[in-house]
XYZ file of C-alpha atoms in Angstrom:
585
model
C -0.055 -0.535 0.082
C 1.089 3.291 -0.898
C 1.997 6.090 2.064
C 2.757 9.067 0.458
C 2.652 8.733 -3.503
C 3.933 6.386 -6.352
C 7.626 6.803 -4.821
C 6.643 5.257 -1.789
C 5.690 2.101 -0.983
C 5.764 -1.557 1.222
C 8.224 -3.880 1.547
C 5.848 -6.634 0.326
C 4.816 -4.871 -2.859
C 6.590 -5.639 -6.278
C 6.935 -2.160 -7.074
C 10.182 -0.940 -9.473
C 12.244 1.576 -7.185
C 12.416 3.518 -10.160
C 9.912 4.943 -12.605
C 10.500 4.752 -16.158
C 10.836 8.312 -17.931
C 10.794 9.871 -14.493
C 13.638 11.515 -12.561
C 13.700 12.932 -9.298
C 15.914 15.814 -7.445
C 16.300 14.112 -4.110
C 18.920 14.336 -1.859
C 21.177 11.829 -1.216
C 21.337 11.039 2.415
C 24.862 10.330 4.283
C 24.242 7.769 6.787
C 27.556 8.018 8.579
C 29.381 11.763 8.782
C 32.548 10.458 9.010
C 32.924 8.439 5.942
C 33.035 10.887 2.773
C 31.039 10.601 0.529
C 33.506 9.453 -2.614
C 33.350 5.989 0.038
C 29.762 5.739 0.052
C 29.531 6.817 -3.745
C 32.068 3.860 -4.881
C 29.836 1.624 -3.240
C 27.104 2.214 -5.969
C 26.943 1.164 -9.095
C 25.286 4.289 -10.520
C 27.330 6.983 -8.330
C 27.417 9.347 -11.463
C 24.137 10.019 -11.183
C 23.703 11.478 -8.167
C 27.433 12.531 -7.178
C 29.705 14.953 -7.759
C 33.266 13.487 -6.974
C 35.523 15.768 -7.890
C 33.727 19.013 -5.957
C 33.021 16.910 -2.738
C 34.605 19.582 -0.048
C 34.978 16.218 2.592
C 36.723 14.068 0.393
C 39.160 17.359 -0.844
C 39.664 18.017 3.037
C 40.750 14.784 3.450
C 42.955 14.328 0.678
C 45.413 16.837 2.327
C 47.660 15.058 4.050
C 50.255 16.789 6.572
C 53.906 16.232 6.593
C 53.736 14.244 9.774
C 50.854 12.103 8.823
C 51.511 7.997 9.027
C 48.085 7.058 8.386
C 44.865 7.876 5.964
C 42.133 9.208 7.142
C 40.072 7.807 4.338
C 39.621 4.721 1.654
C 41.818 6.285 -1.456
C 42.041 4.790 -4.682
C 45.034 3.105 -6.027
C 45.498 5.371 -8.695
C 45.701 8.437 -6.503
C 47.627 6.118 -3.857
C 50.318 5.590 -6.866
C 49.932 9.358 -8.169
C 53.577 11.228 -8.286
C 54.258 14.446 -6.358
C 53.284 17.285 -8.197
C 54.775 20.616 -8.107
C 59.036 22.242 -7.389
C 61.083 19.215 -5.386
C 61.629 20.534 -1.773
C 65.463 20.706 -1.519
C 65.028 20.485 2.289
C 63.021 17.667 2.678
C 65.034 14.174 3.311
C 64.939 11.559 1.156
C 63.047 8.747 3.246
C 59.963 10.212 4.915
C 58.192 13.744 5.508
C 60.451 15.226 7.594
C 62.543 18.318 6.562
C 66.044 19.249 6.738
C 66.995 21.332 9.433
C 68.811 24.708 8.920
C 71.865 25.095 10.800
C 72.871 28.249 9.127
C 70.561 31.069 8.604
C 70.767 31.100 4.841
C 70.340 27.277 4.862
C 72.455 24.028 5.554
C 75.799 23.927 5.936
C 77.786 21.228 5.381
C 80.525 20.275 7.980
C 83.758 19.383 7.093
C 86.966 18.425 8.931
C 89.674 21.066 9.213
C 92.360 22.852 11.576
C 92.282 25.690 12.844
C 95.821 26.206 10.676
C 93.994 25.215 7.467
C 91.259 27.060 7.864
C 93.487 29.868 8.655
C 95.394 29.941 5.460
C 92.704 29.200 3.309
C 90.699 32.213 5.049
C 93.696 34.431 4.577
C 93.578 33.225 0.794
C 90.649 34.272 -0.238
C 91.213 37.523 1.727
C 93.868 38.119 -0.440
C 93.512 36.254 -3.625
C 90.029 35.926 -3.667
C 89.887 32.336 -3.630
C 89.755 28.924 -1.706
C 89.833 25.682 -1.808
C 86.368 23.472 -1.301
C 86.930 21.278 1.079
C 83.808 19.351 0.159
C 85.682 18.458 -3.075
C 89.118 17.401 -3.583
C 90.624 19.270 -6.424
C 88.089 22.090 -6.243
C 88.017 26.019 -5.718
C 85.466 28.707 -4.739
C 85.712 31.993 -5.639
C 87.549 33.843 -8.359
C 88.643 30.959 -10.604
C 90.447 32.798 -13.027
C 92.990 34.171 -10.462
C 92.984 30.144 -9.116
C 93.924 28.952 -12.786
C 96.364 31.758 -12.853
C 98.004 31.143 -9.604
C 97.727 27.441 -10.121
C 95.777 26.706 -7.198
C 98.791 28.092 -4.019
C 97.954 29.151 -1.331
C 99.034 32.098 0.839
C 101.403 30.339 2.306
C 102.715 28.250 -1.104
C 103.337 32.029 -2.583
C 105.872 33.070 -0.054
C 109.325 33.539 -1.444
C 111.833 31.280 -0.989
C 115.058 32.225 1.070
C 117.184 32.775 -2.008
C 114.913 34.937 -3.266
C 114.987 37.339 -0.186
C 118.344 37.413 0.119
C 118.551 38.260 -3.416
C 115.993 41.279 -2.717
C 117.094 42.890 0.428
C 120.688 42.986 -1.344
C 119.517 45.537 -3.506
C 118.707 47.314 -0.635
C 121.284 50.639 0.747
C 123.128 50.692 3.723
C 121.087 51.283 7.137
C 124.722 53.149 8.078
C 125.403 54.201 11.329
C 122.839 55.632 14.076
C 125.229 57.989 15.654
C 125.736 59.577 12.068
C 122.914 62.099 11.875
C 123.494 62.721 8.396
C 124.018 59.423 7.038
C 122.167 57.186 9.022
C 119.358 55.804 6.898
C 117.887 53.277 8.663
C 113.829 52.471 7.227
C 114.703 54.746 4.856
C 116.646 53.075 3.310
C 115.768 52.627 -0.574
C 115.673 50.022 -2.933
C 118.372 50.267 -6.059
C 115.559 49.066 -8.673
C 113.270 51.888 -7.340
C 115.669 54.887 -7.749
C 117.227 54.009 -10.896
C 113.635 53.682 -12.443
C 112.687 56.990 -9.873
C 115.575 58.962 -11.621
C 114.960 57.681 -15.557
C 111.413 59.194 -15.225
C 112.465 62.137 -13.825
C 115.020 62.813 -16.260
C 113.057 61.867 -19.141
C 110.359 64.158 -18.080
C 108.132 61.245 -18.244
C 104.684 61.022 -16.623
C 104.313 58.713 -14.224
C 101.485 56.644 -13.031
C 98.353 58.129 -9.911
C 100.649 56.164 -7.458
C 103.631 57.362 -8.014
C 105.405 60.510 -7.354
C 108.537 62.523 -8.495
C 111.092 63.097 -6.071
C 112.859 66.143 -6.115
C 116.318 66.830 -5.826
C 117.659 67.460 -1.991
C 119.807 70.285 -1.034
C 122.972 68.031 0.466
C 123.451 69.817 3.678
C 126.872 70.758 4.957
C 128.966 68.062 6.678
C 128.991 68.131 10.598
C 130.261 66.330 13.349
C 128.731 63.350 13.829
C 126.362 63.225 17.255
C 127.927 60.773 20.203
C 126.030 57.671 21.563
C 126.533 59.758 25.158
C 124.375 62.708 24.049
C 121.681 60.692 22.542
C 121.123 58.607 25.151
C 118.395 59.157 27.651
C 118.629 60.439 31.078
C 117.547 59.295 33.805
C 115.469 60.478 36.693
C 117.676 62.095 38.942
C 116.202 61.285 42.737
C 119.473 62.196 44.619
C 119.686 66.122 44.147
C 117.984 67.127 46.974
C 118.169 70.724 47.346
C 116.311 72.782 50.102
C 115.480 77.166 50.445
C 115.067 78.817 53.416
C 112.626 81.911 52.836
C 111.825 83.346 56.255
C 113.473 86.243 57.602
C 115.885 84.432 59.916
C 116.632 81.088 61.673
C 117.037 82.127 65.014
C 115.565 84.707 67.072
C 117.249 86.800 69.880
C 117.777 83.698 72.620
C 118.976 81.328 69.484
C 116.136 79.181 69.191
C 115.056 77.999 65.332
C 111.411 78.305 64.194
C 110.856 74.839 65.635
C 110.731 76.029 68.930
C 107.220 76.679 70.329
C 106.509 80.703 69.978
C 105.863 82.364 73.633
C 104.587 85.318 71.970
C 100.872 84.392 71.016
C 97.613 85.059 72.589
C 97.101 81.276 72.881
C 99.131 78.799 75.048
C 100.670 76.653 72.572
C 102.083 74.642 75.162
C 99.076 72.724 76.321
C 97.721 69.349 76.161
C 95.623 69.497 72.637
C 92.016 68.998 73.276
C 91.782 70.664 76.477
C 89.501 72.970 75.112
C 86.598 73.474 73.468
C 85.763 73.959 70.219
C 83.412 75.521 67.841
C 82.316 75.683 64.312
C 83.968 78.078 61.940
C 82.520 80.565 59.693
C 84.505 83.078 58.215
C 87.919 83.429 56.256
C 90.739 84.034 58.260
C 94.044 83.670 56.021
C 95.251 82.690 52.380
C 98.120 81.156 51.273
C 99.324 80.734 47.667
C 101.265 77.721 47.201
C 101.525 77.486 43.481
C 98.466 76.468 40.875
C 98.951 72.882 41.279
C 96.749 70.879 43.683
C 97.283 70.000 47.154
C 97.681 66.489 47.977
C 98.665 66.671 52.210
C 98.117 69.216 55.008
C 99.854 68.638 58.260
C 100.133 70.235 61.600
C 103.221 70.740 63.688
C 102.648 68.264 66.031
C 101.276 69.801 69.536
C 101.603 72.929 69.076
C 100.822 73.774 65.561
C 102.683 76.782 64.754
C 103.688 75.191 61.906
C 101.820 74.379 58.468
C 103.320 71.616 56.347
C 102.356 70.949 52.740
C 103.118 68.580 49.571
C 101.700 69.791 46.631
C 101.735 68.146 43.254
C 104.170 70.501 41.973
C 106.809 67.842 43.422
C 107.687 70.693 45.923
C 106.847 70.270 50.049
C 106.721 73.975 51.964
C 106.297 74.964 55.265
C 104.905 77.595 56.591
C 104.250 80.185 59.758
C 101.201 80.032 60.899
C 101.718 82.517 63.414
C 103.664 86.086 63.485
C 103.930 87.223 59.633
C 102.262 83.648 58.211
C 104.937 83.356 55.769
C 106.823 80.437 53.603
C 109.444 79.321 56.180
C 111.331 76.857 53.609
C 110.912 75.101 50.909
C 111.829 70.882 50.624
C 112.696 69.815 46.454
C 113.843 66.420 45.877
C 111.012 64.572 44.044
C 110.590 64.387 40.220
C 107.175 63.997 40.426
C 104.079 64.858 42.422
C 104.360 64.615 46.437
C 101.280 62.148 47.451
C 102.219 62.165 51.106
C 103.877 63.659 54.107
C 104.171 63.634 57.972
C 105.914 64.545 61.157
C 107.545 62.565 63.550
C 106.147 62.623 66.799
C 108.785 65.541 67.719
C 108.581 67.181 64.411
C 112.157 67.163 64.323
C 111.953 64.514 61.268
C 109.601 64.783 58.337
C 108.565 61.624 55.839
C 108.103 62.610 52.399
C 106.159 59.897 49.504
C 106.360 61.055 45.503
C 105.274 59.379 42.389
C 108.579 59.117 41.696
C 108.088 56.019 43.919
C 111.120 57.515 46.270
C 110.416 58.066 49.870
C 112.597 60.584 51.848
C 113.439 61.132 55.038
C 114.116 65.352 56.032
C 115.481 67.257 58.588
C 112.827 69.892 59.651
C 114.916 72.390 60.585
C 117.743 72.346 57.953
C 116.216 70.778 55.076
C 118.957 68.044 54.535
C 117.786 64.801 53.333
C 118.826 61.716 55.340
C 118.106 59.086 53.836
C 115.961 57.760 50.535
C 114.041 54.556 50.701
C 112.487 52.598 47.552
C 110.693 49.369 47.894
C 111.609 45.899 46.281
C 109.423 46.211 43.798
C 109.437 50.420 43.275
C 105.823 50.454 44.163
C 104.601 54.238 44.180
C 104.025 55.235 47.963
C 100.472 56.313 48.615
C 100.589 56.643 52.332
C 103.452 57.048 54.441
C 103.030 57.158 58.479
C 106.179 56.883 61.617
C 105.119 54.048 63.765
C 104.815 55.462 67.280
C 108.131 56.116 69.424
C 110.252 54.087 66.958
C 112.608 54.585 64.297
C 110.383 52.448 61.829
C 108.150 53.641 59.492
C 105.038 52.160 57.408
C 104.277 52.596 54.149
C 101.064 51.748 51.947
C 101.816 51.302 48.256
C 99.892 51.047 45.197
C 100.898 47.014 44.686
C 98.715 46.051 47.443
C 101.514 45.799 49.910
C 102.737 47.186 53.230
C 106.129 47.703 53.445
C 107.842 48.934 56.911
C 111.374 50.180 57.107
C 113.921 50.970 60.198
C 115.279 54.132 59.088
C 118.441 54.239 61.096
C 119.847 51.185 58.796
C 117.428 51.724 55.349
C 116.456 48.173 55.755
C 113.295 46.929 55.196
C 111.838 45.199 58.305
C 108.673 43.468 57.483
C 106.237 43.327 54.734
C 102.400 43.065 54.718
C 101.034 41.414 51.310
C 97.062 40.164 52.194
C 95.216 43.859 50.348
C 94.504 42.531 47.139
C 93.925 46.724 46.189
C 96.170 49.817 45.975
C 96.620 50.910 50.063
C 94.464 53.935 50.640
C 95.201 54.344 54.596
C 97.426 53.200 57.972
C 96.350 54.025 61.088
C 97.769 53.457 64.119
C 95.932 52.328 67.553
C 95.634 50.541 71.105
C 99.108 53.139 71.364
C 100.876 51.963 68.852
C 100.638 48.178 69.061
C 98.208 47.736 66.571
C 97.124 49.345 63.109
C 94.126 49.412 61.013
C 94.735 49.952 56.824
C 92.230 50.389 53.767
C 92.055 49.736 50.801
C 90.561 49.877 46.764
C 89.800 46.070 47.656
C 86.933 47.655 49.954
C 88.237 45.828 52.807
C 89.922 46.686 56.103
C 92.213 44.285 58.305
C 94.269 44.686 61.464
C 97.445 44.364 61.818
C 99.655 43.271 64.843
C 102.793 45.893 64.434
C 105.647 43.370 62.708
C 103.221 40.653 62.457
C 102.713 40.051 58.538
C 98.978 37.993 59.744
C 96.051 40.203 60.221
C 94.026 39.914 63.250
C 90.991 41.392 62.456
C 89.461 41.401 58.643
C 86.092 42.836 57.523
C 85.039 43.125 54.132
C 80.940 43.108 53.296
C 79.010 43.172 50.681
C 77.704 47.020 51.296
C 81.317 48.193 51.552
C 82.818 50.706 49.384
C 86.754 51.659 49.081
C 87.692 53.709 52.599
C 90.138 56.703 51.406
C 90.913 58.367 54.627
C 90.503 57.856 58.162
C 90.973 60.412 60.971
C 91.160 58.615 64.801
C 89.092 59.827 67.910
C 90.900 61.820 70.216
C 89.624 59.177 72.483
C 91.124 56.532 71.164
C 88.182 54.016 70.882
C 86.877 55.151 66.913
C 88.081 55.778 63.631
C 86.740 57.807 61.126
C 86.775 56.499 57.494
C 85.585 58.460 54.491
C 83.672 55.914 52.464
C 83.364 56.126 48.563
C 79.370 55.785 48.870
C 79.265 59.401 50.078
C 79.496 59.318 53.418
C 81.744 58.757 56.930
C 81.516 55.489 58.433
C 82.600 54.477 61.973
C 84.961 51.705 62.946
C 85.471 50.408 66.625
C 89.746 50.711 67.724
C 89.585 48.017 70.272
C 88.179 44.731 70.835
C 86.797 43.250 68.311
C 86.787 46.388 65.577
C 83.195 46.248 64.393
C 81.488 49.372 62.472
C 78.966 51.461 64.622
C 76.278 51.523 62.436
C 74.513 54.730 64.835
C 77.194 56.626 63.551
C 77.028 57.357 59.656
C 77.513 61.180 58.573
C 75.983 62.210 55.293
C 75.301 65.046 53.072
C 78.642 65.864 51.447
C 79.553 64.414 48.162
C 82.762 63.009 47.910
C 82.614 60.509 44.894
C 85.684 60.037 42.637
C 87.847 61.977 45.330
C 89.891 60.944 47.763
C 89.175 63.906 50.292
C 90.326 63.932 53.764
C 88.440 63.965 57.129
C 89.615 65.207 60.722
C 88.106 65.157 63.418
C 88.494 68.586 66.493
C 90.237 68.015 69.062
C 88.001 67.525 71.815
C 86.295 65.199 69.642
C 82.708 67.273 69.414
C 82.929 67.504 65.654
C 83.850 66.222 62.043
C 84.767 67.630 59.347
C 85.082 66.950 55.512
C 85.658 68.955 52.421
C 83.584 68.108 49.151
C 83.468 67.496 45.577
C 81.445 70.960 44.971
C 83.970 73.148 46.932
C 82.015 72.757 50.382
C 83.764 72.413 53.842
C 80.748 69.862 55.973
C 81.015 69.888 59.438
C 78.711 67.384 61.829
C 78.515 66.881 65.429
C 80.267 63.702 66.501
C 77.218 62.530 69.413
C 74.104 62.816 66.989
C 75.688 62.669 63.464
C 73.789 66.150 62.435
C 75.163 68.084 59.670
C 75.203 71.607 61.559
C 76.992 73.854 58.956
C 78.337 74.051 55.506
C 80.715 76.849 54.217
C 81.881 77.328 50.712
C 85.459 77.497 50.548
C 86.343 76.702 47.091
C 85.597 77.036 43.756
C 86.627 73.690 43.159
C 86.474 70.476 44.682
C 87.698 70.749 48.372
C 89.993 67.721 49.176
C 91.969 68.752 52.034
C 91.186 69.241 55.847
C 92.984 69.926 59.290
C 91.587 71.299 62.350
C 94.359 73.498 64.447
C 95.520 70.952 67.564
C 95.443 74.050 69.901
C 92.676 77.040 68.713
C 89.172 76.469 69.392
C 87.764 77.008 66.006
C 90.419 76.908 63.768
C 90.513 74.919 60.538
C 92.775 74.754 57.419
C 91.266 73.846 53.642
C 92.809 73.083 50.276
C 92.014 71.887 47.141
C 92.977 71.738 43.579
C 93.447 75.776 42.874
C 97.115 75.047 45.218
C 95.492 77.908 47.903
C 95.472 76.850 51.410
C 92.586 78.951 53.192
C 92.799 78.991 56.904
C 89.296 79.659 58.636
C 88.268 80.811 62.481
């Protein structure tokens, strides 16, 4: 029985599936969506009546296989499976499989070849000079300029060197160099070759036009024959360090009682014989006096020990000057004996002798009164003395050098008695403590070391990651602390007894010292801390509270040297790169 029309009927009726002379546009139904229409159509005999295989989008999508696929996603015909690959060949595809070659260079695949360093260097130089080189992958082949390779027979840069016989014949054509003592006849490296001279002479006589890379040689005027200079006259002169001189510039060496200028004056308004620090100190406020010490920088300022009636300055003009602080405030004596800038100077405990060090690598001991050089010292490595100190109550000195060592000398014999070599950088400061039994040294290696006198093993070593180089030091009058100028624009304090720890509660800031080894000093009563500044200021802090009390514009350039007067209540001396020494009250 028919349900809807003639096209549909029951299964038991023998009705043909398709009526003759009648076509239908029924849409084919896909029973399994995962199977392509191509597969379903091939199962029918009359697939070309209802399907278009070539335009089936699912079949087209499945035929696009990825290079990494190892299995087919649909039943492909044998003709399609055996069809050759279309399009150009991929040069980076391996012979077997679908993987691609990996590029080991930016422009493609570079082949490996076993070459020694020497062979590669020779071929590289050959290619740079001649334009060709051997192909390491093919025996006997060349790459680059094949015409030049054929012209030179494929020789490399080493094989093209002339033989010894050819080199000797070529050298024989050159004129003799002559004697170096003969100024007029000495040719040296300017000696000509005979062939070149003949060629140039012929070209000049024939008035021929030379090539663009050649030039005419004018006929030189033959000078009058002079006497040959001796070899002694042309030798270099060594640095003279044994010619020490002195000059007294004062009015008189002795007073009416026969006393020298080293004697403490009695005709001043202040008692210069009392104990330093016995009176209260105050902050200086105004400029009191100015000394002119040349146009070079001042590297050190030292008051006469105890009284302070004399001032010693070390300058970059190789001179050490002694000034009178009282009376006419003039230059009393000049000590000259160094050939380069003076790095440091010191009085001994009595002031009768002074010590100087210089960039000429010499340390010299002078008599303060007469200006005579008593002795000279030099380290075994001839290093520059950065800092020099007299050992308290002894005849020995300690020198901190630029080659990371501290060297101890006996001034009586001139011999080295001890060497301390644990630092890893140039030594900057030496500070004695515990009545001269110990001393503290700092260096550019950002460390602090404590030593027993005459024992070359440090008893304390301090080096922290946050530390900077400590460039200058000043002991506190109480003998329990030392203030160090740190390279990070602050002044730090370390204990000089027992454990030598840093006092983190005391840090003096507010000035700029980066790039300069600026002095730091403490007033005789221990109340104030003073320092210079790279902007030209004199800075004063309170020791107890670490508060910056006062800043005075002391110079147009950096103020690098500062020193408190040991007897005056508020007098400070400053100096810098200008060469002027200023006295403040």
